Amino acid sequence: MKIAFFDTKPYDKVTFAPLAEKFGYEVTFFPERLTPQTASKAKGFDATCSFVNDEATAEAVQTLKDCGVKVMLLRCAGFDSVDLNKTKECGIPVLRVPSYSPDSVAEHAIALLQTVNRKTHLGFNRTRQFNFNIDGLMGVALVGKTAGVIGTGKIGKCAVNMLRGFGMKVIAYDAFPDKSSDIEYVTLDEVLTKSDVITLHCPLFPETKHMINKDSIAKMKDGVILINSSRGGLINTEDLLAAVKAGKFRGVGLDVCEKEHEYFFEDRSSITDKDPVLNELLQDDRVVMTGHQAFFTIEAMTAIAEVTLNNLKAFAEGAELVNEVK
Ligand code: NAD
């Protein structure tokens, strides 16, 4: 089998190339994203492998079909980048990686939490300049405080356990509570009003878009810490910036942002037309943002590569496609 990888970075090659060799697959890594314009690069390949920001539109999928592509592999969980009506019409199965190291994402959320709380980013900047003054770097002890977890799926449950490890009281809101768990479920309003730390782990749906906005922020305690490692669209960025400037938050830790499709996964430091709201948010010392790297561990990348290539193996052998997007 020959696989055309789109939107590849050096770390994709490091993870996938040796494993693909073991599977006996021939792989070609294209740096370009999959788009209607680049889809023809897949001519002569049996499979494509794409990532979160690729654009498998109807036009792109038709081109892939015309190029002889028989199966589309996604090296991620989300499939919103694929026109599934078109892949169905073309008879091209779409195989994804539904889960990979949820602990890795939760651990990153905790890293952001303790960075903005204990201000290690500011301490780091000072000490490397031989400035050992700790004035302004005081944090709070998490023990005994209340953490509110919104979304208690695979990642949210890992976060619950980690927050309990700090000695925090954990409350949670989920549209579909897991009644078999020992998690204390409360209403969304109770999470907003009672929590010292709020961490978001629910998916982005029309009903969760901008769930954090000026009204929900107003219900939060002053000095709350807000963490988002889920999807940027959960937060209204303009409302967040206004509240940050008004001194609402002790800290805000973000691994995702609303406009990340325009900026993330590339070095954009030289552009002159930076989004002003995002740029202002990033200049505030109480805000720490990482560029969608919560998943980015050796364990998660290894799991992604193994599941992706096993998905192709199942397709090649005519076995059951357990990770097919229906
Ligand atoms: P999951 O499907 O296991 O859990 C999602 C939970 O959200 C479920 O318990 C579900 O009932 C709940 N939910 C659904 N609608 C809700 C609503 N309206 N309000 C509250 N809760 C609701 O997903 P997961 O694997 O735990 O992933 C959670 C999110 O993390 C994903 O949707 C994705 O956006 C994000 N994610 C981010 C990274 C990263 O690198 N930053 C990596 C993987 C996943």
Tab-separated table of C-alpha atoms and ligand atoms in Angstrom:
chain	number	residue	atom	x	y	z
A	1	MET	CA	0.000	0.000	0.000
A	2	LYS	CA	1.208	3.511	-0.813
A	3	ILE	CA	0.176	6.342	1.533
A	4	ALA	CA	0.248	10.075	0.756
A	5	PHE	CA	0.660	12.028	4.002
A	6	PHE	CA	-0.587	15.627	3.904
A	7	ASP	CA	0.267	18.558	6.185
A	8	THR	CA	3.298	16.770	7.550
A	9	LYS	CA	5.802	18.187	9.981
A	10	PRO	CA	9.212	16.709	10.904
A	11	TYR	CA	7.716	14.974	13.962
A	12	ASP	CA	5.170	13.140	11.775
A	13	LYS	CA	7.999	11.601	9.765
A	14	VAL	CA	9.887	10.598	12.917
A	15	THR	CA	6.830	8.812	14.314
A	16	PHE	CA	5.312	7.310	11.179
A	17	ALA	CA	8.246	6.418	8.892
A	18	PRO	CA	9.807	3.591	10.962
A	19	LEU	CA	6.434	2.075	11.830
A	20	ALA	CA	5.202	2.228	8.226
A	21	GLU	CA	8.330	0.353	7.193
A	22	LYS	CA	7.487	-2.407	9.695
A	23	PHE	CA	3.989	-2.629	8.219
A	24	GLY	CA	5.534	-2.759	4.728
A	25	TYR	CA	3.823	0.444	3.568
A	26	GLU	CA	5.404	2.969	1.221
A	27	VAL	CA	4.924	6.507	2.533
A	28	THR	CA	5.429	9.944	0.982
A	29	PHE	CA	5.253	13.036	3.197
A	30	PHE	CA	3.845	16.201	1.639
A	31	PRO	CA	4.174	19.415	3.685
A	32	GLU	CA	1.092	20.889	1.984
A	33	ARG	CA	-2.338	20.651	3.532
A	34	LEU	CA	-4.887	18.537	1.673
A	35	THR	CA	-7.072	20.973	-0.290
A	36	PRO	CA	-8.920	20.832	-3.635
A	37	GLN	CA	-5.756	22.331	-5.154
A	38	THR	CA	-3.289	19.819	-3.665
A	39	ALA	CA	-5.414	16.637	-3.780
A	40	SER	CA	-3.948	15.611	-7.149
A	41	LYS	CA	-0.636	14.922	-5.386
A	42	ALA	CA	-2.294	11.663	-4.292
A	43	LYS	CA	-2.255	10.270	-7.866
A	44	GLY	CA	-0.999	6.700	-7.759
A	45	PHE	CA	-1.461	6.335	-3.982
A	46	ASP	CA	-3.843	3.842	-2.334
A	47	ALA	CA	-4.449	5.932	0.788
A	48	THR	CA	-4.200	9.477	2.098
A	49	CYS	CA	-3.388	10.415	5.678
A	50	SER	CA	-4.540	13.844	6.840
A	51	PHE	CA	-4.721	15.959	10.014
A	52	VAL	CA	-7.049	18.437	11.730
A	53	ASN	CA	-6.575	21.423	9.414
A	54	ASP	CA	-6.704	19.558	6.082
A	55	GLU	CA	-9.684	20.375	3.869
A	56	ALA	CA	-11.219	17.203	2.454
A	57	THR	CA	-14.023	19.081	0.714
A	58	ALA	CA	-16.306	17.441	-1.857
A	59	GLU	CA	-14.047	18.719	-4.646
A	60	ALA	CA	-10.911	17.388	-2.945
A	61	VAL	CA	-12.522	14.010	-2.289
A	62	GLN	CA	-13.621	13.736	-5.951
A	63	THR	CA	-10.039	14.428	-7.039
A	64	LEU	CA	-8.763	11.768	-4.624
A	65	LYS	CA	-11.254	9.289	-6.096
A	66	ASP	CA	-10.131	10.181	-9.646
A	67	CYS	CA	-6.518	9.692	-8.521
A	68	GLY	CA	-7.289	6.129	-7.412
A	69	VAL	CA	-7.324	6.673	-3.635
A	70	LYS	CA	-9.252	3.839	-1.960
A	71	VAL	CA	-9.210	4.848	1.706
A	72	MET	CA	-8.700	8.027	3.750
A	73	LEU	CA	-6.846	7.838	7.051
A	74	LEU	CA	-7.194	10.585	9.663
A	75	ARG	CA	-4.363	10.801	12.193
A	76	CYS	CA	-6.693	12.528	14.666
A	77	ALA	CA	-10.052	12.004	16.365
A	78	GLY	CA	-12.022	14.856	14.776
A	79	PHE	CA	-13.522	14.375	11.309
A	80	ASP	CA	-15.153	17.798	10.771
A	81	SER	CA	-12.578	18.488	8.016
A	82	VAL	CA	-14.002	15.722	5.778
A	83	ASP	CA	-17.095	15.917	3.559
A	84	LEU	CA	-18.558	12.586	4.654
A	85	ASN	CA	-21.456	12.719	2.183
A	86	LYS	CA	-18.931	12.889	-0.632
A	87	THR	CA	-16.671	10.119	0.725
A	88	LYS	CA	-19.766	7.908	1.048
A	89	GLU	CA	-20.832	8.733	-2.516
A	90	CYS	CA	-17.301	7.918	-3.717
A	91	GLY	CA	-17.149	4.692	-1.679
A	92	ILE	CA	-14.043	5.841	0.201
A	93	PRO	CA	-14.009	4.738	3.843
A	94	VAL	CA	-12.689	7.287	6.362
A	95	LEU	CA	-10.764	5.754	9.278
A	96	ARG	CA	-9.805	7.796	12.349
A	97	VAL	CA	-8.062	7.538	15.737
A	98	PRO	CA	-10.903	7.969	18.252
A	99	SER	CA	-8.721	8.065	21.353
A	100	TYR	CA	-5.029	8.524	22.081
A	101	SER	CA	-3.580	9.147	25.526
A	102	PRO	CA	-6.325	11.276	27.156
A	103	ASP	CA	-3.958	11.567	30.143
A	104	SER	CA	-1.561	13.553	27.943
A	105	VAL	CA	-4.206	16.227	27.283
A	106	ALA	CA	-5.301	16.373	30.938
A	107	GLU	CA	-1.683	16.581	32.111
A	108	HIS	CA	-1.162	19.581	29.820
A	109	ALA	CA	-4.258	21.262	31.238
A	110	ILE	CA	-2.730	20.803	34.706
A	111	ALA	CA	0.586	22.191	33.440
A	112	LEU	CA	-1.226	25.325	32.239
A	113	LEU	CA	-3.103	25.549	35.536
A	114	GLN	CA	0.031	25.521	37.637
A	115	THR	CA	1.906	27.806	35.237
A	116	VAL	CA	-0.657	30.606	35.524
A	117	ASN	CA	-1.213	29.934	39.230
A	118	ARG	CA	2.429	29.768	40.354
A	119	LYS	CA	3.627	32.119	37.591
A	120	THR	CA	6.503	29.853	36.601
A	121	HIS	CA	6.576	31.503	33.152
A	122	LEU	CA	7.399	34.828	34.803
A	123	GLY	CA	9.880	33.247	37.221
A	124	PHE	CA	11.637	31.568	34.284
A	125	ASN	CA	11.966	34.876	32.442
A	126	ARG	CA	13.389	36.551	35.541
A	127	THR	CA	15.916	33.905	36.584
A	128	ARG	CA	17.396	33.556	33.105
A	129	GLN	CA	18.203	37.279	33.382
A	130	PHE	CA	19.752	36.666	36.806
A	131	ASN	CA	16.771	38.424	38.428
A	132	PHE	CA	15.847	36.417	41.529
A	133	ASN	CA	13.246	38.826	42.874
A	134	ILE	CA	9.956	36.978	43.567
A	135	ASP	CA	7.801	40.053	44.111
A	136	GLY	CA	4.502	39.655	42.216
A	137	LEU	CA	4.850	35.891	41.762
A	138	MET	CA	2.659	34.740	44.668
A	139	GLY	CA	0.217	31.938	43.828
A	140	VAL	CA	-2.430	30.001	45.745
A	141	ALA	CA	-2.295	26.484	47.204
A	142	LEU	CA	-4.746	24.246	45.370
A	143	VAL	CA	-5.367	21.953	48.341
A	144	GLY	CA	-8.863	22.475	49.730
A	145	LYS	CA	-9.976	24.638	46.773
A	146	THR	CA	-12.816	23.697	44.417
A	147	ALA	CA	-12.194	22.632	40.815
A	148	GLY	CA	-15.036	22.613	38.299
A	149	VAL	CA	-14.694	20.258	35.340
A	150	ILE	CA	-16.962	20.851	32.339
A	151	GLY	CA	-17.179	17.657	30.268
A	152	THR	CA	-16.279	14.394	31.966
A	153	GLY	CA	-15.446	12.129	29.035
A	154	LYS	CA	-12.096	10.434	28.557
A	155	ILE	CA	-9.994	13.563	29.130
A	156	GLY	CA	-12.265	15.188	31.712
A	157	LYS	CA	-12.157	12.043	33.869
A	158	CYS	CA	-8.336	12.072	33.794
A	159	ALA	CA	-8.468	15.740	34.855
A	160	VAL	CA	-10.835	14.895	37.745
A	161	ASN	CA	-8.348	12.347	39.096
A	162	MET	CA	-5.394	14.695	38.729
A	163	LEU	CA	-7.196	17.595	40.453
A	164	ARG	CA	-8.180	15.281	43.300
A	165	GLY	CA	-4.482	14.445	43.586
A	166	PHE	CA	-3.885	18.068	44.592
A	167	GLY	CA	-6.420	17.660	47.419
A	168	MET	CA	-9.042	19.718	45.588
A	169	LYS	CA	-12.793	19.218	45.896
A	170	VAL	CA	-13.959	18.421	42.372
A	171	ILE	CA	-17.419	19.199	41.023
A	172	ALA	CA	-18.443	18.667	37.415
A	173	TYR	CA	-21.018	19.466	34.768
A	174	ASP	CA	-21.734	17.193	31.819
A	175	ALA	CA	-24.760	17.181	29.506
A	176	PHE	CA	-24.666	13.380	29.831
A	177	PRO	CA	-23.369	12.633	33.348
A	178	ASP	CA	-21.674	9.286	33.888
A	179	LYS	CA	-23.897	7.908	36.634
A	180	SER	CA	-21.604	4.914	37.126
A	181	SER	CA	-18.742	7.200	38.221
A	182	ASP	CA	-18.104	8.732	41.663
A	183	ILE	CA	-17.999	12.251	40.193
A	184	GLU	CA	-20.104	14.890	41.961
A	185	TYR	CA	-22.284	16.356	39.211
A	186	VAL	CA	-23.841	19.803	39.651
A	187	THR	CA	-25.489	22.296	37.302
A	188	LEU	CA	-23.395	24.411	34.947
A	189	ASP	CA	-24.285	27.480	37.020
A	190	GLU	CA	-22.978	25.791	40.168
A	191	VAL	CA	-19.688	24.976	38.449
A	192	LEU	CA	-19.418	28.598	37.340
A	193	THR	CA	-20.257	30.129	40.725
A	194	LYS	CA	-18.496	27.712	43.110
A	195	SER	CA	-15.195	26.907	41.406
A	196	ASP	CA	-11.764	28.372	42.080
A	197	VAL	CA	-10.485	26.584	38.968
A	198	ILE	CA	-12.598	25.822	35.891
A	199	THR	CA	-11.301	23.487	33.189
A	200	LEU	CA	-13.091	22.810	29.900
A	201	HIS	CA	-13.182	19.290	28.439
A	202	CYS	CA	-16.413	19.156	26.434
A	203	PRO	CA	-16.541	19.121	22.615
A	204	LEU	CA	-17.372	22.107	20.451
A	205	PHE	CA	-20.957	21.801	19.259
A	206	PRO	CA	-23.397	24.556	18.244
A	207	GLU	CA	-24.832	24.351	21.780
A	208	THR	CA	-21.414	24.649	23.477
A	209	LYS	CA	-20.073	27.437	21.230
A	210	HIS	CA	-19.221	30.484	23.386
A	211	MET	CA	-20.439	28.764	26.552
A	212	ILE	CA	-17.846	30.956	28.231
A	213	ASN	CA	-19.021	34.500	27.481
A	214	LYS	CA	-19.559	37.751	29.369
A	215	ASP	CA	-22.621	36.366	31.183
A	216	SER	CA	-21.021	33.096	32.292
A	217	ILE	CA	-17.787	34.915	33.220
A	218	ALA	CA	-19.834	37.323	35.385
A	219	LYS	CA	-21.102	34.328	37.385
A	220	MET	CA	-17.554	33.127	38.164
A	221	LYS	CA	-15.703	34.002	41.356
A	222	ASP	CA	-13.280	36.889	41.128
A	223	GLY	CA	-9.772	35.461	40.940
A	224	VAL	CA	-10.894	32.240	39.239
A	225	ILE	CA	-8.435	30.324	37.064
A	226	LEU	CA	-9.825	29.270	33.660
A	227	ILE	CA	-8.232	26.510	31.564
A	228	ASN	CA	-9.231	25.490	28.036
A	229	SER	CA	-7.498	22.562	26.351
A	230	SER	CA	-10.597	21.499	24.407
A	231	ARG	CA	-11.638	23.763	21.530
A	232	GLY	CA	-11.189	27.519	21.132
A	233	GLY	CA	-14.805	28.098	20.100
A	234	LEU	CA	-16.011	27.248	23.608
A	235	ILE	CA	-14.877	30.727	24.672
A	236	ASN	CA	-15.921	34.121	23.285
A	237	THR	CA	-12.414	35.570	22.947
A	238	GLU	CA	-13.499	39.209	23.000
A	239	ASP	CA	-15.452	38.679	26.235
A	240	LEU	CA	-12.466	36.843	27.686
A	241	LEU	CA	-10.097	39.675	26.847
A	242	ALA	CA	-12.464	42.254	28.382
A	243	ALA	CA	-12.643	40.210	31.610
A	244	VAL	CA	-8.855	39.672	31.701
A	245	LYS	CA	-8.317	43.427	31.341
A	246	ALA	CA	-10.869	44.043	34.117
A	247	GLY	CA	-8.799	41.790	36.424
A	248	LYS	CA	-11.400	39.007	36.713
A	249	PHE	CA	-8.972	36.090	36.506
A	250	ARG	CA	-6.028	34.965	38.598
A	251	GLY	CA	-4.938	33.249	35.423
A	252	VAL	CA	-6.089	31.896	32.085
A	253	GLY	CA	-4.402	28.891	30.444
A	254	LEU	CA	-5.278	28.143	26.824
A	255	ASP	CA	-4.080	25.435	24.458
A	256	VAL	CA	-6.670	26.305	21.835
A	257	CYS	CA	-8.166	29.491	20.425
A	258	GLU	CA	-11.020	30.497	18.168
A	259	LYS	CA	-8.767	31.616	15.309
A	260	GLU	CA	-6.293	28.773	15.532
A	261	HIS	CA	-7.008	27.573	11.977
A	262	GLU	CA	-5.411	30.800	10.751
A	263	TYR	CA	-2.297	30.584	12.882
A	264	PHE	CA	-1.527	27.305	14.622
A	265	PHE	CA	1.127	24.708	13.790
A	266	GLU	CA	3.262	27.283	11.910
A	267	ASP	CA	5.729	30.015	12.900
A	268	ARG	CA	3.689	33.187	12.301
A	269	SER	CA	6.027	35.500	14.224
A	270	SER	CA	6.822	37.639	11.184
A	271	ILE	CA	3.267	38.427	10.069
A	272	THR	CA	2.159	42.032	10.372
A	273	ASP	CA	-1.636	41.556	10.445
A	274	LYS	CA	-1.964	39.681	13.749
A	275	ASP	CA	-5.485	39.408	15.104
A	276	PRO	CA	-5.633	42.370	17.541
A	277	VAL	CA	-7.827	40.636	20.156
A	278	LEU	CA	-5.665	37.519	20.227
A	279	ASN	CA	-2.489	39.575	20.245
A	280	GLU	CA	-3.643	41.720	23.171
A	281	LEU	CA	-4.684	38.613	25.101
A	282	LEU	CA	-1.246	37.071	24.569
A	283	GLN	CA	0.538	40.156	25.904
A	284	ASP	CA	-1.121	39.859	29.330
A	285	ASP	CA	1.084	38.137	31.938
A	286	ARG	CA	-1.942	36.383	33.433
A	287	VAL	CA	-2.602	34.559	30.164
A	288	VAL	CA	-0.509	31.625	28.954
A	289	MET	CA	-1.248	30.063	25.589
A	290	THR	CA	0.275	27.030	23.920
A	291	GLY	CA	-0.375	26.179	20.267
A	292	HIS	CA	-2.606	23.073	20.458
A	293	GLN	CA	0.108	20.866	21.903
A	294	ALA	CA	-1.805	19.195	24.734
A	295	PHE	CA	-1.902	15.914	22.786
A	296	PHE	CA	1.766	16.153	21.838
A	297	THR	CA	3.565	13.440	23.803
A	298	ILE	CA	5.626	10.470	22.673
A	299	GLU	CA	2.881	8.182	23.974
A	300	ALA	CA	0.080	9.939	22.111
A	301	MET	CA	2.026	10.211	18.845
A	302	THR	CA	2.982	6.532	19.052
A	303	ALA	CA	-0.643	5.568	19.691
A	304	ILE	CA	-1.813	7.736	16.773
A	305	ALA	CA	0.697	6.107	14.397
A	306	GLU	CA	-0.132	2.562	15.534
A	307	VAL	CA	-3.902	3.010	15.285
A	308	THR	CA	-3.662	4.827	11.920
A	309	LEU	CA	-1.543	2.092	10.338
A	310	ASN	CA	-3.612	-0.704	11.908
A	311	ASN	CA	-6.684	0.984	10.407
A	312	LEU	CA	-5.058	0.673	6.985
A	313	LYS	CA	-4.051	-2.939	7.692
A	314	ALA	CA	-7.664	-3.802	8.528
A	315	PHE	CA	-8.790	-2.181	5.278
A	316	ALA	CA	-6.140	-3.987	3.228
A	317	GLU	CA	-7.049	-7.356	4.761
A	318	GLY	CA	-10.797	-6.819	4.427
A	319	ALA	CA	-11.206	-6.997	8.217
A	320	GLU	CA	-13.811	-5.110	10.251
A	321	LEU	CA	-13.187	-1.342	10.169
A	322	VAL	CA	-13.727	-0.583	13.852
A	323	ASN	CA	-12.567	3.035	13.529
A	324	GLU	CA	-14.569	3.932	10.445
A	325	VAL	CA	-16.426	7.253	10.625
A	326	LYS	CA	-20.005	6.391	9.741
B	1	NAD	P1	-15.217	12.573	25.045
B	1	NAD	O1	-16.169	12.430	23.918
B	1	NAD	O2	-14.669	11.350	25.690
B	1	NAD	O3	-15.883	13.464	26.206
B	1	NAD	C1	-16.641	14.622	25.958
B	1	NAD	C2	-17.592	14.813	27.135
B	1	NAD	O4	-18.295	16.040	26.925
B	1	NAD	C3	-18.645	13.700	27.233
B	1	NAD	O5	-18.710	13.216	28.558
B	1	NAD	C4	-19.927	14.392	26.824
B	1	NAD	O6	-21.068	13.871	27.474
B	1	NAD	C5	-19.644	15.813	27.280
B	1	NAD	N1	-20.533	16.770	26.643
B	1	NAD	C6	-21.144	16.700	25.447
B	1	NAD	N2	-21.911	17.787	25.248
B	1	NAD	C7	-21.768	18.561	26.341
B	1	NAD	C8	-22.335	19.801	26.738
B	1	NAD	N3	-23.189	20.456	25.943
B	1	NAD	N4	-21.982	20.312	27.935
B	1	NAD	C9	-21.135	19.630	28.743
B	1	NAD	N5	-20.574	18.448	28.425
B	1	NAD	C10	-20.889	17.924	27.244
B	1	NAD	O7	-14.049	13.491	24.493
B	1	NAD	P2	-12.564	13.593	25.053
B	1	NAD	O8	-11.705	12.592	24.352
B	1	NAD	O9	-12.568	13.644	26.529
B	1	NAD	O10	-12.138	15.014	24.448
B	1	NAD	C11	-12.725	16.204	24.934
B	1	NAD	C12	-12.337	17.337	23.995
B	1	NAD	O11	-10.936	17.583	24.104
B	1	NAD	C13	-12.542	17.007	22.515
B	1	NAD	O12	-13.849	17.309	22.128
B	1	NAD	C14	-11.533	17.865	21.822
B	1	NAD	O13	-12.184	19.056	21.448
B	1	NAD	C15	-10.492	18.154	22.882
B	1	NAD	N6	-9.155	17.628	22.586
B	1	NAD	C16	-8.113	18.499	22.617
B	1	NAD	C17	-6.815	18.037	22.374
B	1	NAD	C18	-5.631	18.979	22.423
B	1	NAD	O14	-4.528	18.591	22.014
B	1	NAD	N7	-5.790	20.199	22.936
B	1	NAD	C19	-6.610	16.679	22.098
B	1	NAD	C20	-7.701	15.810	22.079
B	1	NAD	C21	-8.972	16.298	22.323
